[in-house]
CSV table of C-alpha atoms and ligand atoms in Angstrom, one decimal:
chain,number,residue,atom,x,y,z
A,759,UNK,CA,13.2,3.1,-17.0
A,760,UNK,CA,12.0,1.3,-14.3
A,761,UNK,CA,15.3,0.7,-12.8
A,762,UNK,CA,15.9,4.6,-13.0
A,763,UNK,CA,12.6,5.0,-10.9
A,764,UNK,CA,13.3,2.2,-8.7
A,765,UNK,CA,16.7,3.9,-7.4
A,766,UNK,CA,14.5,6.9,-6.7
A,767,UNK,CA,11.5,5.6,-5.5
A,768,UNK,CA,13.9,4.4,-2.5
A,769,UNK,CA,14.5,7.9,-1.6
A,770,UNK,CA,11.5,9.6,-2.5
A,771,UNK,CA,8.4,7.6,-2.9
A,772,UNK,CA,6.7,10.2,-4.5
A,773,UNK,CA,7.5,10.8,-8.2
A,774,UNK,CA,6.8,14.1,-10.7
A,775,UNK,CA,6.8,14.2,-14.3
A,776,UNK,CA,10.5,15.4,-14.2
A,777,UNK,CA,11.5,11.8,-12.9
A,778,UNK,CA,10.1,10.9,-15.7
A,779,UNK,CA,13.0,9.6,-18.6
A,780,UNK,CA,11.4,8.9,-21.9
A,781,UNK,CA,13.7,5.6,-22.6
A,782,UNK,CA,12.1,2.3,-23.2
A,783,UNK,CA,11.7,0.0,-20.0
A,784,UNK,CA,12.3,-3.5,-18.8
A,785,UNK,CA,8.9,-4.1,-17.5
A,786,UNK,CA,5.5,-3.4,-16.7
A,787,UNK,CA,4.7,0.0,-14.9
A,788,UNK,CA,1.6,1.2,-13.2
A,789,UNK,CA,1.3,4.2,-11.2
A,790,UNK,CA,-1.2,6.3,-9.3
A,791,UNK,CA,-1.6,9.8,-10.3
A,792,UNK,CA,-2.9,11.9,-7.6
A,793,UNK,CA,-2.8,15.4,-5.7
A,794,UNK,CA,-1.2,15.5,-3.1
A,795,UNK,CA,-0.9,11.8,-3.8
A,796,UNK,CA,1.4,10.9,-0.8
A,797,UNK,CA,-1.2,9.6,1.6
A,798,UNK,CA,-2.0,7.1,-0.5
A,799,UNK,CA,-2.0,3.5,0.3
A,800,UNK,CA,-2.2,2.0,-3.7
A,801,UNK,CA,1.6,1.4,-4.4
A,802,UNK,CA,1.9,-0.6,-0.9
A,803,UNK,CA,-1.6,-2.4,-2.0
A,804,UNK,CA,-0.3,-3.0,-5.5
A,805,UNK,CA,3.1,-3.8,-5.0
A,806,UNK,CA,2.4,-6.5,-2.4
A,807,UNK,CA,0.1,-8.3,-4.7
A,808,UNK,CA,2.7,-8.2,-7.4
A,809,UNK,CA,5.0,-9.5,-5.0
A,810,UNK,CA,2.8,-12.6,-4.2
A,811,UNK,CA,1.7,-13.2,-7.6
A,812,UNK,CA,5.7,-13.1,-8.4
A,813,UNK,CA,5.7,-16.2,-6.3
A,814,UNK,CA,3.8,-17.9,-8.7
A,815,UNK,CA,4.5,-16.6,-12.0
A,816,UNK,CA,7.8,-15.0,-12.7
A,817,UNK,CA,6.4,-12.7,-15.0
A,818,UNK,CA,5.3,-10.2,-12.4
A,819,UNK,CA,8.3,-9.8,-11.0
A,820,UNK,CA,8.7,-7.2,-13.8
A,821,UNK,CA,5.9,-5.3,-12.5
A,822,UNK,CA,6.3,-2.4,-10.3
A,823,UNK,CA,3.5,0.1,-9.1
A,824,UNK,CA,4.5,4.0,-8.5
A,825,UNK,CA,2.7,6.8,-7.5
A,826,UNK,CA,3.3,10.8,-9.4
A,827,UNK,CA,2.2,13.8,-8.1
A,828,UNK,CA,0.3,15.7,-11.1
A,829,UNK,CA,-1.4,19.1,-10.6
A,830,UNK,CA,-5.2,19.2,-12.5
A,831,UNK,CA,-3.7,20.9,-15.0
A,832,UNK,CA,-1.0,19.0,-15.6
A,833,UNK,CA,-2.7,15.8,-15.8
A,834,UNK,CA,-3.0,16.0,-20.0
A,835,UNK,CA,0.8,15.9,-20.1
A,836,UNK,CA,1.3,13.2,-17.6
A,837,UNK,CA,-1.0,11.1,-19.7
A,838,UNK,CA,0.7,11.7,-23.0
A,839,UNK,CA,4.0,11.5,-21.5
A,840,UNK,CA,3.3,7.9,-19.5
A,841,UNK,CA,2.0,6.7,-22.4
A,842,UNK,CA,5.0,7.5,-24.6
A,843,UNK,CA,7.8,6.1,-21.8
A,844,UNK,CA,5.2,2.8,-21.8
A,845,UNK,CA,3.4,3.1,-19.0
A,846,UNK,CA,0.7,-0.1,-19.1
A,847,UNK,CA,-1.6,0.8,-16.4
A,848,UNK,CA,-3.2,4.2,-14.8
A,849,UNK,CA,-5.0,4.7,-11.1
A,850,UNK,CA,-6.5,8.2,-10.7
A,851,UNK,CA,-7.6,9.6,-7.5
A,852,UNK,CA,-8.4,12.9,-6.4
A,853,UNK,CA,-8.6,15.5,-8.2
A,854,UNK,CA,-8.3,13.9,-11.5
A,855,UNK,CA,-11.2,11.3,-11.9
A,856,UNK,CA,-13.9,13.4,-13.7
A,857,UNK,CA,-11.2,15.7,-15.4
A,858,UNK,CA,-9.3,12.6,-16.9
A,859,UNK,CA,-12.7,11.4,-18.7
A,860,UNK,CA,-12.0,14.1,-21.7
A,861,UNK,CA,-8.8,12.8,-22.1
A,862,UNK,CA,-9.0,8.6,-22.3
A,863,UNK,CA,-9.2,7.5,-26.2
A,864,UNK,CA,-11.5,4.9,-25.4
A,865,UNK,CA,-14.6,4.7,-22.3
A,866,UNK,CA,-15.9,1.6,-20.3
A,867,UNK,CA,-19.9,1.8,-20.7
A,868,UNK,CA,-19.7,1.5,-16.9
A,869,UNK,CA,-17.1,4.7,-16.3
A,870,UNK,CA,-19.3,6.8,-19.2
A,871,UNK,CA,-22.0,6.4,-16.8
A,872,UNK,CA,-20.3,7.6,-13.9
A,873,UNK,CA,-18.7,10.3,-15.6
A,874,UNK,CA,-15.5,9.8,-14.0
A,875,UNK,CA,-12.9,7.1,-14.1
A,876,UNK,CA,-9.8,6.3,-11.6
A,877,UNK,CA,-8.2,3.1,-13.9
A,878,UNK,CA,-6.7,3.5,-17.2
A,879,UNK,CA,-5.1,0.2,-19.3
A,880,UNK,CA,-2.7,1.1,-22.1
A,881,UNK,CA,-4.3,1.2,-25.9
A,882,UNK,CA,-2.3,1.8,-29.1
A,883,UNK,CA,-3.9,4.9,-29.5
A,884,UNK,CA,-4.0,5.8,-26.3
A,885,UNK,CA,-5.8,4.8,-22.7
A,886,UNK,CA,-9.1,3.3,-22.3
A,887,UNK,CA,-10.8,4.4,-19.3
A,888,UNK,CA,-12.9,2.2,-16.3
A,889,UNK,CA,-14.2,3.1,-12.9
A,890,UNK,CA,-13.8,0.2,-10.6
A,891,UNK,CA,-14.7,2.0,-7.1
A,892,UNK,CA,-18.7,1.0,-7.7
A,893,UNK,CA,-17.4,-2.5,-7.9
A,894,UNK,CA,-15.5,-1.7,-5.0
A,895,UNK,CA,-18.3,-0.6,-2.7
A,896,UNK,CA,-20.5,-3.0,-3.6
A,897,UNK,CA,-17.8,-5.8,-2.8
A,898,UNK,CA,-17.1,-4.0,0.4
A,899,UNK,CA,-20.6,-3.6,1.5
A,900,UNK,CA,-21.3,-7.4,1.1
A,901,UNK,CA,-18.1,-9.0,2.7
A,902,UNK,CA,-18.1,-6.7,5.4
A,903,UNK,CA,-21.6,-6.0,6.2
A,904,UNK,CA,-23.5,-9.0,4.5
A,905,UNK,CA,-25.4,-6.5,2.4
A,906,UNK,CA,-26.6,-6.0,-0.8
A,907,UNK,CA,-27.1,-2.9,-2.8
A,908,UNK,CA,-30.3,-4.2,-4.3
A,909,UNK,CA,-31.6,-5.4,-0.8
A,910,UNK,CA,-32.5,-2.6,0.7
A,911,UNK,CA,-33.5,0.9,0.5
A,912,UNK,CA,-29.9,3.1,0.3
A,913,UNK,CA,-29.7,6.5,2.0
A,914,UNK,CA,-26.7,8.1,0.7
A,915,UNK,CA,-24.5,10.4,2.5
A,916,UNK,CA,-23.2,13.5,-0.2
A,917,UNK,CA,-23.3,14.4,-3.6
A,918,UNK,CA,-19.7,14.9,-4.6
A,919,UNK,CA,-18.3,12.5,-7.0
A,920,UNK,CA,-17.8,9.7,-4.6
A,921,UNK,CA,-21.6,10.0,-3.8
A,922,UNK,CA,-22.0,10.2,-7.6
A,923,UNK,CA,-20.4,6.7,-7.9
A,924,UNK,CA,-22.4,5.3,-5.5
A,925,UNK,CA,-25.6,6.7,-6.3
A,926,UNK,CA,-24.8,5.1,-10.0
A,927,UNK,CA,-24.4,1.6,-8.8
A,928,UNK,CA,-26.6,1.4,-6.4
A,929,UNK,CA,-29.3,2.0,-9.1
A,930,UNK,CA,-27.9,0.2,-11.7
A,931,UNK,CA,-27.8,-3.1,-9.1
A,932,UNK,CA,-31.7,-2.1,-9.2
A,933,UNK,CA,-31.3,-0.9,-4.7
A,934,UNK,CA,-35.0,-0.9,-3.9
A,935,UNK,CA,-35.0,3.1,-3.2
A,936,UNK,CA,-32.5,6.1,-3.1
A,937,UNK,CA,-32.1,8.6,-0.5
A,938,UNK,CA,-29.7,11.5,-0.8
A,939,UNK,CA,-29.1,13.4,1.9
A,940,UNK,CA,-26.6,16.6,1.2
A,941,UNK,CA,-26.3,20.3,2.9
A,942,UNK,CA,-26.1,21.8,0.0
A,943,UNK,CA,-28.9,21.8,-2.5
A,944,UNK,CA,-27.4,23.3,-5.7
A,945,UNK,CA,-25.1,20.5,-5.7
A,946,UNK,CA,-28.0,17.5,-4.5
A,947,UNK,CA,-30.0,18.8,-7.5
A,948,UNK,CA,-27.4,18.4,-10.1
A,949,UNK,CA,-26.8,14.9,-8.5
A,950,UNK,CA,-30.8,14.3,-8.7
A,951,UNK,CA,-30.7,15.9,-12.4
A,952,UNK,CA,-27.9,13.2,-12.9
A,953,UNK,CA,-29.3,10.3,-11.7
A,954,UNK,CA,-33.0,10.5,-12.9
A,955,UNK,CA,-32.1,8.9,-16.7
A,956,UNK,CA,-30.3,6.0,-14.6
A,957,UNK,CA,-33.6,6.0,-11.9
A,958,UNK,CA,-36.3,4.5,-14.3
A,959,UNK,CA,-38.6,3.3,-11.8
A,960,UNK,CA,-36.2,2.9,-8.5
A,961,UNK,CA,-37.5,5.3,-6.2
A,962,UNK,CA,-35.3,8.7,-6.3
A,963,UNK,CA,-35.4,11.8,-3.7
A,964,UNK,CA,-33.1,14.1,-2.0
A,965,UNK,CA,-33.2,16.3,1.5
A,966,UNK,CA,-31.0,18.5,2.5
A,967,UNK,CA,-31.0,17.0,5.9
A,968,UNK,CA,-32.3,13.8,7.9
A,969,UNK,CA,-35.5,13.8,9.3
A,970,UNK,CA,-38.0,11.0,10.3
A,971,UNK,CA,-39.3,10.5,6.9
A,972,UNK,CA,-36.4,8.5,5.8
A,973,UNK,CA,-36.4,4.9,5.3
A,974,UNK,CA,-36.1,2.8,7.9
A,975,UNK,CA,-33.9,-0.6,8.0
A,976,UNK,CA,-31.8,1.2,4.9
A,977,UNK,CA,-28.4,0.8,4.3
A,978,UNK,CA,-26.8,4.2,5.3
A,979,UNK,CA,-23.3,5.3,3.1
A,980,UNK,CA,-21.2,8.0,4.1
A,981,UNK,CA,-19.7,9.4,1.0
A,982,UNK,CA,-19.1,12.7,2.6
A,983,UNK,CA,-15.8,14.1,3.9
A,984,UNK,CA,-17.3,14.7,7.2
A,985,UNK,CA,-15.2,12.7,9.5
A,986,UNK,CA,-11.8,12.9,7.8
A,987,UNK,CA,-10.6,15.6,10.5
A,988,UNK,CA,-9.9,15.1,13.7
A,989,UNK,CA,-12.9,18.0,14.7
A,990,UNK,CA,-15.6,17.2,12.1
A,991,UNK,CA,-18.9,16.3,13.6
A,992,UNK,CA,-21.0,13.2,11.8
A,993,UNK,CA,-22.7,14.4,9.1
A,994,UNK,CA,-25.9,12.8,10.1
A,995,UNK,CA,-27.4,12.8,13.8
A,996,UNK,CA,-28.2,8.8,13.4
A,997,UNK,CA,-30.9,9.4,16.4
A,998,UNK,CA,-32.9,11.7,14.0
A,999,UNK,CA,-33.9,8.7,11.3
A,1000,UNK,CA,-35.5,5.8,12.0
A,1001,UNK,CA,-32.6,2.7,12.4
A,1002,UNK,CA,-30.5,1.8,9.9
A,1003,UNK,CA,-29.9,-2.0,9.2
A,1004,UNK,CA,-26.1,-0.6,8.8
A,1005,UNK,CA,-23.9,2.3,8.5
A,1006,UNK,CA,-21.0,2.2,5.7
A,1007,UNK,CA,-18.8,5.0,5.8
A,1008,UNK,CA,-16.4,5.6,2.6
A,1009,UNK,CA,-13.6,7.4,4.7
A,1010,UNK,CA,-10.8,5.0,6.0
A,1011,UNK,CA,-8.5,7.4,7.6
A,1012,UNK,CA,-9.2,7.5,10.6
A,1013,UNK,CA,-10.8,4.0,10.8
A,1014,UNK,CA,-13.4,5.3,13.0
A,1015,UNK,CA,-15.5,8.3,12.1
A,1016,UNK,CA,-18.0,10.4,14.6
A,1017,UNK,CA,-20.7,8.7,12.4
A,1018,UNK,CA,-19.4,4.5,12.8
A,1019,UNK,CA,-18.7,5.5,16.7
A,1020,UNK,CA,-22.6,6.7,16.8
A,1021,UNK,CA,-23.5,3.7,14.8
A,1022,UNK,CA,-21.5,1.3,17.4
A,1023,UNK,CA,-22.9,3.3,20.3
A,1024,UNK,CA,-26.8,1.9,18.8
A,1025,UNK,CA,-25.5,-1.4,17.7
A,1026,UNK,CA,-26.2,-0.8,14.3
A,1027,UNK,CA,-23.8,-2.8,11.7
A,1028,UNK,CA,-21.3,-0.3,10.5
A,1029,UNK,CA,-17.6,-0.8,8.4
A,1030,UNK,CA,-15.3,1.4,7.2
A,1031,UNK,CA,-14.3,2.6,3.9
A,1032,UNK,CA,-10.6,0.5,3.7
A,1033,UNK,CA,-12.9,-2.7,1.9
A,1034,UNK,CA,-13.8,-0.4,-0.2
A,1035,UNK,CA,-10.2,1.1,-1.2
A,1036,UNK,CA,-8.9,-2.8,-1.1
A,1037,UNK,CA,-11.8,-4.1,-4.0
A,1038,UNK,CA,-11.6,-1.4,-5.8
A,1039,UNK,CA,-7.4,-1.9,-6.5
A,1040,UNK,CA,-7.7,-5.7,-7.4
A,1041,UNK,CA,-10.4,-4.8,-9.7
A,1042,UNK,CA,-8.0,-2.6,-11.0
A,1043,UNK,CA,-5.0,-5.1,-10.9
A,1044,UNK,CA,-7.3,-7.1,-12.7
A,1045,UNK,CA,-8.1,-5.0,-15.6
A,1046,UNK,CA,-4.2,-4.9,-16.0
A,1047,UNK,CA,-3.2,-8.5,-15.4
A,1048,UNK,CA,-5.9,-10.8,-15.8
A,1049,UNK,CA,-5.4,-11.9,-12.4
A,1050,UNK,CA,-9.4,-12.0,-10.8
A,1051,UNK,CA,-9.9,-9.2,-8.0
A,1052,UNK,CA,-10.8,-12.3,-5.2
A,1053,UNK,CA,-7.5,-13.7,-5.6
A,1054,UNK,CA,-5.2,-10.7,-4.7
A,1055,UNK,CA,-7.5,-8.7,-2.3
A,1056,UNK,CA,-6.5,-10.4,0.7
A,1057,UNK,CA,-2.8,-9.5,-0.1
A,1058,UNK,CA,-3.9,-5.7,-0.8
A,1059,UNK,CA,-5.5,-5.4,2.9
A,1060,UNK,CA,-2.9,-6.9,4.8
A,1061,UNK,CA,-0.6,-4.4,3.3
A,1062,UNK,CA,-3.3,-1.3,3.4
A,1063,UNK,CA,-3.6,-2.3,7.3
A,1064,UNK,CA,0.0,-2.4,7.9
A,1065,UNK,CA,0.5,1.3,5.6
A,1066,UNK,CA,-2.1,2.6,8.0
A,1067,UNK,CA,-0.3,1.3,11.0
A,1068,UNK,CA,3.2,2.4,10.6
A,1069,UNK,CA,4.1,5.8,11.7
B,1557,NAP,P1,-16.1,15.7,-2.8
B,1557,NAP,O1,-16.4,15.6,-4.3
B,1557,NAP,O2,-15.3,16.9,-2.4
B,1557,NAP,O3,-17.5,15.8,-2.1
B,1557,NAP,C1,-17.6,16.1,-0.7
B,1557,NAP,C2,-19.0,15.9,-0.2
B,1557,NAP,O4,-18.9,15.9,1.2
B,1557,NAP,C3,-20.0,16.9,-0.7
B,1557,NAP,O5,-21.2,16.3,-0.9
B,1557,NAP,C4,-20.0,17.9,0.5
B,1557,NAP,O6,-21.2,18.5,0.7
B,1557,NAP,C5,-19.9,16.9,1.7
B,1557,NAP,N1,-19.4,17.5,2.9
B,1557,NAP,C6,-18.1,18.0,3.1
B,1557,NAP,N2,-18.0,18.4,4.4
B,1557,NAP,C7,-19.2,18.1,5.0
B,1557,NAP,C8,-19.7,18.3,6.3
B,1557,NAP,N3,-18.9,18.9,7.2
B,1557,NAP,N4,-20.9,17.9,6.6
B,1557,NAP,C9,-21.7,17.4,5.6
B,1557,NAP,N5,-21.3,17.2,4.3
B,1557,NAP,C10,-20.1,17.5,4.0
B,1557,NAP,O7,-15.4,14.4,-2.3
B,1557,NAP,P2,-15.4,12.9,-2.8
B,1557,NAP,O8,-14.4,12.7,-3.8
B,1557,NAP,O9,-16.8,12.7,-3.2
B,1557,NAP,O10,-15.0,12.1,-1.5
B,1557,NAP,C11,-15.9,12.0,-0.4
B,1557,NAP,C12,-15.4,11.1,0.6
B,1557,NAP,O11,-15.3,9.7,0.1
B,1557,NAP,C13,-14.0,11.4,1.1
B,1557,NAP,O12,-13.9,11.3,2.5
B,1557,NAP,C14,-13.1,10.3,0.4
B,1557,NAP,O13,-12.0,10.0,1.2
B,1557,NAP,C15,-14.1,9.2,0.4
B,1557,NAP,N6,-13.8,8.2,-0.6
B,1557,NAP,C16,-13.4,6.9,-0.2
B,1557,NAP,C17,-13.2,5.9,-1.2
B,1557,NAP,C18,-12.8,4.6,-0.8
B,1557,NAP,O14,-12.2,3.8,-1.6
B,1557,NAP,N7,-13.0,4.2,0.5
B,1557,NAP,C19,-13.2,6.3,-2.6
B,1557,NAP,C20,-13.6,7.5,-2.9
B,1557,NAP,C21,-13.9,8.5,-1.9
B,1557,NAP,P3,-21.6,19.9,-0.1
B,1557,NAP,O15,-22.1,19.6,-1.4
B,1557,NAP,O16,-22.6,20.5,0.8
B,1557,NAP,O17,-20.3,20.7,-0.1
């Protein structure tokens, strides 16, 4: 099978169900289900660490990483049917995180926390389900800014389910207090509803918007979608709080939001989200191979960079 996707993937990179033949295969195959899923930057991450680990140990070269566009509702059938052509590893991005948690046989404690998961590894019975992106931020947030979750106060950005993910392991790495800040309060309070069993006695609150009262010297998150197009405005005036000890923003693409250019313009520390995208894969990769998430990370950047550079 994989030699019937690899003469496809050539032409079209981005795979449906239909491409889908049922036969038994000659390797290991991963793939990212997604939709739309062709923006995404995990089978250039993926297959360039597989290529370097090939280097080393021949048995990856039998690996190969693809990517499947699968509607919401269709995402039942594509894990049924990867499962029966032999599929040994799953990446789930958006929309299919939170809807793919009713369908794994088995559940990481961590994931069952979150509520959503965006890796799946091959079980007899089925798929057993894990959320690496809390892993991933907190990686990212310490290699790039020095920081970590449980040394400072947090304001996060959002309550959607990246926010959700964040908010969960900040507070499970014990963050000293946690800020949420979203427009809309139906969906802050669900968040808050959430997260108070996980809270104990770790500080919790949510606004609506920023104001003086927040913490100062916190580390600020954007897990918003404020900043992904090219006219979105920051979702936080950074003058309005008192200063951050750094900005993280979760968005990648474009590498520099409204918020990090307002966060540059003060001099606060500020990254963007692609450390995040790159910790979160080799924790991933590692779930799948064994292989520990330090060891192919630098690999997965280089080649998330060089994605994000060509045209
Ligand atoms: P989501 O579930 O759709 O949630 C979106 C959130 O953004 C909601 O809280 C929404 O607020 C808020 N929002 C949207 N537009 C806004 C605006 N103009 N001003 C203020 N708030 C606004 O999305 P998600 O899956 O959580 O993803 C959020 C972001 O995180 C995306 O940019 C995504 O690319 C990024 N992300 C990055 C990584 C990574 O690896 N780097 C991983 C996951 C997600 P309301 O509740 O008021 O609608």
């Amino acid at each position: 099978m994989i030699e019937n996707l690899n003469s496809k993937i050539e032409t079209s990179p981005v795979l449906i169900l239909a491409d889908l033949p049922l036969s038994s295969h000659a390797g290991t195959a991963l793939a990212v289900l997604g939709h739309p899923i062709g923006h995404s930057l995990s089978p250039a991450m993926h297959n360039a660490a597989l290529a370097g680990l090939a280097g080393h140990d021949r048995e990856f070269s039998a690996w190969r990483y693809f990517r499947f566009d699968v509607s919401p509702a269709d995402l039942p059938n594509a894990l049924a049917r990867l499962h029966a052509a032999g599929f040994f590893g799953l990446n789930l991005t958006v929309p299919h995180k939170i809807i793919a948690v009713a369908h794994v046989a088995e559940i990481d404690p961590d994931a069952r926390h979150v509520g959503a998961v965006n890796t799946l590894r091959r079980t007899t019975l089925g798929w057993r389900g894990y959320n690496t992106d809390g892993y991933g931020l907190a990686t990212a947030v310490r290699e790039t800014l020095g920081l970590d979750l449980a040394s400072a106060p947090i304001i996060l950005l959002g309550a959607g389910g990246a926010a959700r993910g964040a908010a969960v392991e900040c507070l499970q790495r014990r963050c000293a207090s946690l800020t949420i800040v979203n427009r809309t309060r139906a969906h802050l309070d669900t968040l808050l509803a959430f997260l108070a069993p996980l809270a104990g006695n770790i500080p919790l609150r949510g606004l609506t918007s920023a104001d003086s009262s927040l913490p100062a010297k916190a580390l600020l998150i954007n897990a918003t979608s404020a900043g992904l197009r090219a006219n979105d405005l920051a979702p936080i005036d950074l003058a309005v709080l008192p200063r951050p000890a750094a900005v993280y923003d979760m968005i990648y693409n474009p590498p520099q939001t409204p918020l990090l250019r307002a966060a540059a313009a003060l001099d606060v520390p500020h990254a963007n989200g692609l450390s995040m995208l790159v910790h979160q894969g080799a924790k991933s990769l590692e779930i799948w191979s064994g292989v520990p998430a330090a060891q192919t990370a630098p690999v997965m950047l280089a080649a998330a960079r060089a994605a994000l550079a060509s045209p």
